[in-house]
Short mmCIF file of C-alpha atoms in Angstrom, two decimals:
data_model
loop_
_atom_site.label_atom_id
_atom_site.label_comp_id
_atom_site.label_asym_id
_atom_site.label_seq_id
_atom_site.Cartn_x
_atom_site.Cartn_y
_atom_site.Cartn_z
CA UNK A 1 -62.20 61.98 43.17
CA UNK A 2 -58.63 62.19 44.43
CA UNK A 3 -55.90 62.90 41.91
CA UNK A 4 -53.45 60.05 41.40
CA UNK A 5 -49.80 60.79 42.04
CA UNK A 6 -47.69 60.56 38.89
CA UNK A 7 -45.35 57.61 38.94
CA UNK A 8 -47.30 55.26 41.21
CA UNK A 9 -48.80 52.06 39.88
CA UNK A 10 -52.55 51.86 39.59
CA UNK A 11 -54.57 48.89 40.79
CA UNK A 12 -57.57 47.19 39.16
CA UNK A 13 -59.77 44.63 40.92
CA UNK A 14 -61.64 42.25 38.60
CA UNK A 15 -64.22 40.04 40.26
CA UNK A 16 -67.29 38.20 39.09
CA UNK A 17 -69.14 40.20 41.77
CA UNK A 18 -69.03 43.98 41.49
CA UNK A 19 -70.11 44.29 45.10
CA UNK A 20 -67.19 42.11 46.21
CA UNK A 21 -64.74 44.17 44.15
CA UNK A 22 -66.14 47.43 45.54
CA UNK A 23 -65.88 46.20 49.13
CA UNK A 24 -62.29 45.01 48.61
CA UNK A 25 -61.46 48.41 47.11
CA UNK A 26 -63.20 50.33 49.91
CA UNK A 27 -61.53 48.26 52.62
CA UNK A 28 -58.08 48.54 51.04
CA UNK A 29 -58.37 52.33 50.81
CA UNK A 30 -58.16 52.42 54.63
CA UNK A 31 -54.51 51.38 54.21
CA UNK A 32 -53.76 53.69 51.27
CA UNK A 33 -50.89 55.99 52.26
CA UNK A 34 -50.62 58.09 49.11
CA UNK A 35 -52.77 58.97 46.11
CA UNK A 36 -53.09 56.43 43.29
CA UNK A 37 -56.03 55.01 41.40
CA UNK A 38 -57.82 51.82 42.45
CA UNK A 39 -60.49 50.82 39.95
CA UNK A 40 -63.19 48.17 39.62
CA UNK A 41 -62.71 46.16 36.41
CA UNK A 42 -66.04 44.40 36.70
CA UNK A 43 -69.33 44.99 34.97
CA UNK A 44 -70.07 48.05 37.12
CA UNK A 45 -73.01 49.31 35.04
CA UNK A 46 -75.10 46.17 35.39
CA UNK A 47 -76.32 43.93 38.16
CA UNK A 48 -75.00 40.79 36.48
CA UNK A 49 -72.01 38.72 37.47
CA UNK A 50 -68.84 38.83 35.43
CA UNK A 51 -67.09 41.31 33.20
CA UNK A 52 -65.65 41.60 29.71
CA UNK A 53 -62.43 42.69 28.03
CA UNK A 54 -63.65 46.24 27.36
CA UNK A 55 -64.57 46.81 31.03
CA UNK A 56 -61.14 45.63 32.15
CA UNK A 57 -59.35 47.77 29.53
CA UNK A 58 -61.31 50.88 30.54
CA UNK A 59 -60.52 50.26 34.23
CA UNK A 60 -56.82 49.86 33.40
CA UNK A 61 -56.84 53.14 31.47
CA UNK A 62 -58.50 54.93 34.43
CA UNK A 63 -56.04 53.39 36.89
CA UNK A 64 -52.88 54.26 34.97
CA UNK A 65 -50.96 57.35 36.02
CA UNK A 66 -47.68 56.56 34.31
CA UNK A 67 -46.14 53.62 36.19
CA UNK A 68 -48.36 50.81 34.96
CA UNK A 69 -51.25 48.89 36.46
CA UNK A 70 -51.45 45.80 38.62
CA UNK A 71 -54.60 43.70 38.11
CA UNK A 72 -56.10 41.37 40.70
CA UNK A 73 -58.60 38.70 39.64
CA UNK A 74 -60.80 36.25 41.49
CA UNK A 75 -61.03 33.27 39.08
CA UNK A 76 -61.98 31.92 35.69
CA UNK A 77 -63.18 34.42 33.13
CA UNK A 78 -61.92 37.40 35.14
CA UNK A 79 -58.40 36.08 34.43
CA UNK A 80 -59.19 35.37 30.77
CA UNK A 81 -60.59 38.89 30.21
CA UNK A 82 -57.68 40.47 32.09
CA UNK A 83 -55.11 38.56 30.01
CA UNK A 84 -56.83 39.69 26.80
CA UNK A 85 -56.98 43.30 28.05
CA UNK A 86 -53.27 43.14 28.92
CA UNK A 87 -52.53 41.85 25.40
CA UNK A 88 -54.67 44.57 23.77
CA UNK A 89 -52.93 47.33 25.78
CA UNK A 90 -49.40 46.07 25.14
CA UNK A 91 -47.19 48.97 24.10
CA UNK A 92 -49.63 51.50 25.56
CA UNK A 93 -49.75 50.72 29.28
CA UNK A 94 -47.55 48.35 31.28
CA UNK A 95 -49.91 45.81 32.86
CA UNK A 96 -49.21 42.91 35.20
CA UNK A 97 -51.61 40.41 36.75
CA UNK A 98 -50.85 39.38 40.32
CA UNK A 99 -51.08 35.67 41.10
CA UNK A 100 -52.32 36.41 44.60
CA UNK A 101 -55.36 35.95 46.83
CA UNK A 102 -57.82 38.69 45.96
CA UNK A 103 -58.34 40.31 49.36
CA UNK A 104 -54.88 39.81 50.88
CA UNK A 105 -53.14 40.66 47.60
CA UNK A 106 -55.00 43.92 47.06
CA UNK A 107 -54.47 44.99 50.67
CA UNK A 108 -50.74 44.20 50.49
CA UNK A 109 -50.32 46.12 47.24
CA UNK A 110 -52.28 49.14 48.42
CA UNK A 111 -50.32 49.34 51.67
CA UNK A 112 -46.96 48.99 49.86
CA UNK A 113 -47.56 51.40 46.97
CA UNK A 114 -45.18 54.31 47.70
CA UNK A 115 -42.80 56.55 45.74
CA UNK A 116 -40.05 54.54 44.09
CA UNK A 117 -42.01 51.26 44.08
CA UNK A 118 -41.93 49.67 40.64
CA UNK A 119 -44.80 47.69 39.19
CA UNK A 120 -42.70 44.49 39.35
CA UNK A 121 -41.84 45.10 43.02
CA UNK A 122 -45.48 45.76 43.84
CA UNK A 123 -46.47 42.54 42.09
CA UNK A 124 -43.91 40.58 44.12
CA UNK A 125 -45.24 42.01 47.39
CA UNK A 126 -48.82 41.16 46.41
CA UNK A 127 -47.85 37.63 45.43
CA UNK A 128 -46.05 37.10 48.74
CA UNK A 129 -49.46 37.45 50.41
CA UNK A 130 -50.09 33.81 49.36
CA UNK A 131 -47.73 32.83 52.17
CA UNK A 132 -49.46 34.81 54.90
CA UNK A 133 -50.35 32.43 57.73
CA UNK A 134 -53.48 33.32 59.62
CA UNK A 135 -52.97 30.63 62.25
CA UNK A 136 -49.48 29.84 63.45
CA UNK A 137 -48.91 26.44 64.99
#
């Protein structure tokens, strides 16, 4: 396991499908320019869909290296559990949830996470991925 660089935001991917989250994480690591933690917040120990608050909290703790953690969710209960985890960790770890497409948002955040990038700035970049046009007319 690579050591996260102090001061960079960590990233957590929370999906109903652990395989989807792992593939998004693996693909995004191709664009990772510096060391920081990217964790799966799903139910990684079981072959069931979904997650829970404790899984998300543990992933956030693993992802944090001192500059907070940005969470990406797919839908529904992954958002609910992430919001509850964020509430439970308030005062311990700065946590934000990106309102962004899962794949494009994670890729944007991973590619942009460099020295001097704040958690808020990283969230803004990830959320701008909503506007990415795949077909230009």
